[in-house]
Amino acid sequence: MIGSMLVVGIDGKFPTKQELEFLKKKQIGGVVLFQRNLSEPAQIWELTRFLRKNGLWVGVDHEGGRVNRFGSMIS
């Protein structure tokens, strides 16, 4: 139950098998995306679609201004 209140990061552009096992085993509630997880709009779409399909909330560490994880990908 505590895991469902946690939002964690993943290492790459798509979760590894080990990361997926951890997310499921610990019943993690969501994933926060950082620059290391984002490359281009189609990749972001596939990643978020996959995570949502697996019952996870998806967030982005994006504050605007100095912290802009999307760069020029999204205007």
PDB file of C-alpha atoms in Angstrom:
ATOM      1  CA  MET A   1       0.000   0.000   0.000  1.00  0.00           C
ATOM      2  CA  ILE A   2       2.840   2.413   0.755  1.00  0.00           C
ATOM      3  CA  GLY A   3       4.330   1.714  -2.690  1.00  0.00           C
ATOM      4  CA  SER A   4       1.215   3.091  -4.366  1.00  0.00           C
ATOM      5  CA  MET A   5       2.029   6.502  -2.850  1.00  0.00           C
ATOM      6  CA  LEU A   6       5.543   6.553  -4.320  1.00  0.00           C
ATOM      7  CA  VAL A   7       6.698   8.009  -7.620  1.00  0.00           C
ATOM      8  CA  VAL A   8      10.124   6.827  -8.780  1.00  0.00           C
ATOM      9  CA  GLY A   9      12.474   7.407 -11.702  1.00  0.00           C
ATOM     10  CA  ILE A  10      13.767   4.995 -14.318  1.00  0.00           C
ATOM     11  CA  ASP A  11      17.260   4.996 -15.819  1.00  0.00           C
ATOM     12  CA  GLY A  12      16.707   5.134 -19.564  1.00  0.00           C
ATOM     13  CA  LYS A  13      14.347   5.789 -22.437  1.00  0.00           C
ATOM     14  CA  PHE A  14      12.249   2.731 -21.533  1.00  0.00           C
ATOM     15  CA  PRO A  15      12.001   0.692 -18.315  1.00  0.00           C
ATOM     16  CA  THR A  16      14.250  -2.341 -18.101  1.00  0.00           C
ATOM     17  CA  LYS A  17      12.919  -5.769 -17.191  1.00  0.00           C
ATOM     18  CA  GLN A  18      14.337  -5.340 -13.692  1.00  0.00           C
ATOM     19  CA  GLU A  19      12.712  -1.926 -13.294  1.00  0.00           C
ATOM     20  CA  LEU A  20       9.349  -3.306 -14.410  1.00  0.00           C
ATOM     21  CA  GLU A  21       9.629  -6.182 -11.949  1.00  0.00           C
ATOM     22  CA  PHE A  22      10.442  -3.722  -9.156  1.00  0.00           C
ATOM     23  CA  LEU A  23       7.509  -1.440 -10.070  1.00  0.00           C
ATOM     24  CA  LYS A  24       5.101  -4.362 -10.020  1.00  0.00           C
ATOM     25  CA  LYS A  25       6.519  -6.129  -6.961  1.00  0.00           C
ATOM     26  CA  LYS A  26       6.499  -2.974  -4.831  1.00  0.00           C
ATOM     27  CA  GLN A  27       3.196  -1.768  -6.367  1.00  0.00           C
ATOM     28  CA  ILE A  28       4.725   1.632  -7.146  1.00  0.00           C
ATOM     29  CA  GLY A  29       2.171   4.326  -7.989  1.00  0.00           C
ATOM     30  CA  GLY A  30       3.990   6.242 -10.690  1.00  0.00           C
ATOM     31  CA  VAL A  31       7.101   7.242 -12.589  1.00  0.00           C
ATOM     32  CA  VAL A  32       8.655  10.694 -12.874  1.00  0.00           C
ATOM     33  CA  LEU A  33      10.483  11.374 -16.131  1.00  0.00           C
ATOM     34  CA  PHE A  34      13.743  13.311 -16.390  1.00  0.00           C
ATOM     35  CA  GLN A  35      15.892  14.469 -19.324  1.00  0.00           C
ATOM     36  CA  ARG A  36      17.548  11.029 -19.480  1.00  0.00           C
ATOM     37  CA  ASN A  37      14.145   9.500 -20.293  1.00  0.00           C
ATOM     38  CA  LEU A  38      13.158  11.845 -23.133  1.00  0.00           C
ATOM     39  CA  SER A  39      14.446  11.964 -26.697  1.00  0.00           C
ATOM     40  CA  GLU A  40      11.692  12.943 -29.136  1.00  0.00           C
ATOM     41  CA  PRO A  41       7.867  13.199 -29.187  1.00  0.00           C
ATOM     42  CA  ALA A  42       7.171   9.702 -30.597  1.00  0.00           C
ATOM     43  CA  GLN A  43       9.431   8.088 -27.968  1.00  0.00           C
ATOM     44  CA  ILE A  44       7.791  10.090 -25.178  1.00  0.00           C
ATOM     45  CA  TRP A  45       4.354   9.056 -26.452  1.00  0.00           C
ATOM     46  CA  GLU A  46       5.302   5.352 -26.494  1.00  0.00           C
ATOM     47  CA  LEU A  47       6.920   5.519 -23.067  1.00  0.00           C
ATOM     48  CA  THR A  48       3.999   7.290 -21.400  1.00  0.00           C
ATOM     49  CA  ARG A  49       1.472   5.048 -23.176  1.00  0.00           C
ATOM     50  CA  PHE A  50       3.321   1.960 -21.939  1.00  0.00           C
ATOM     51  CA  LEU A  51       3.585   3.232 -18.369  1.00  0.00           C
ATOM     52  CA  ARG A  52      -0.092   4.248 -18.234  1.00  0.00           C
ATOM     53  CA  LYS A  53      -1.112   0.895 -19.739  1.00  0.00           C
ATOM     54  CA  ASN A  54       0.656  -0.710 -16.777  1.00  0.00           C
ATOM     55  CA  GLY A  55      -1.384   1.348 -14.301  1.00  0.00           C
ATOM     56  CA  LEU A  56       1.272   3.933 -13.438  1.00  0.00           C
ATOM     57  CA  TRP A  57       0.884   7.667 -13.033  1.00  0.00           C
ATOM     58  CA  VAL A  58       3.353   9.620 -15.156  1.00  0.00           C
ATOM     59  CA  GLY A  59       4.940  12.930 -14.210  1.00  0.00           C
ATOM     60  CA  VAL A  60       7.769  15.037 -15.578  1.00  0.00           C
ATOM     61  CA  ASP A  61      10.384  17.001 -13.665  1.00  0.00           C
ATOM     62  CA  HIS A  62       9.596  20.131 -15.665  1.00  0.00           C
ATOM     63  CA  GLU A  63       9.362  23.499 -13.987  1.00  0.00           C
ATOM     64  CA  GLY A  64       9.698  25.753 -17.013  1.00  0.00           C
ATOM     65  CA  GLY A  65      12.329  28.462 -17.079  1.00  0.00           C
ATOM     66  CA  ARG A  66      15.674  26.924 -16.078  1.00  0.00           C
ATOM     67  CA  VAL A  67      14.269  23.394 -15.750  1.00  0.00           C
ATOM     68  CA  ASN A  68      12.847  22.495 -19.149  1.00  0.00           C
ATOM     69  CA  ARG A  69      13.035  18.752 -19.779  1.00  0.00           C
ATOM     70  CA  PHE A  70      11.373  18.951 -23.191  1.00  0.00           C
ATOM     71  CA  GLY A  71      13.806  21.445 -24.694  1.00  0.00           C
ATOM     72  CA  SER A  72      12.651  22.495 -28.141  1.00  0.00           C
ATOM     73  CA  MET A  73      10.627  19.266 -28.669  1.00  0.00           C
ATOM     74  CA  ILE A  74       7.417  20.881 -27.494  1.00  0.00           C
ATOM     75  CA  SER A  75       6.483  24.501 -27.970  1.00  0.00           C
TER      76      SER A  75
END
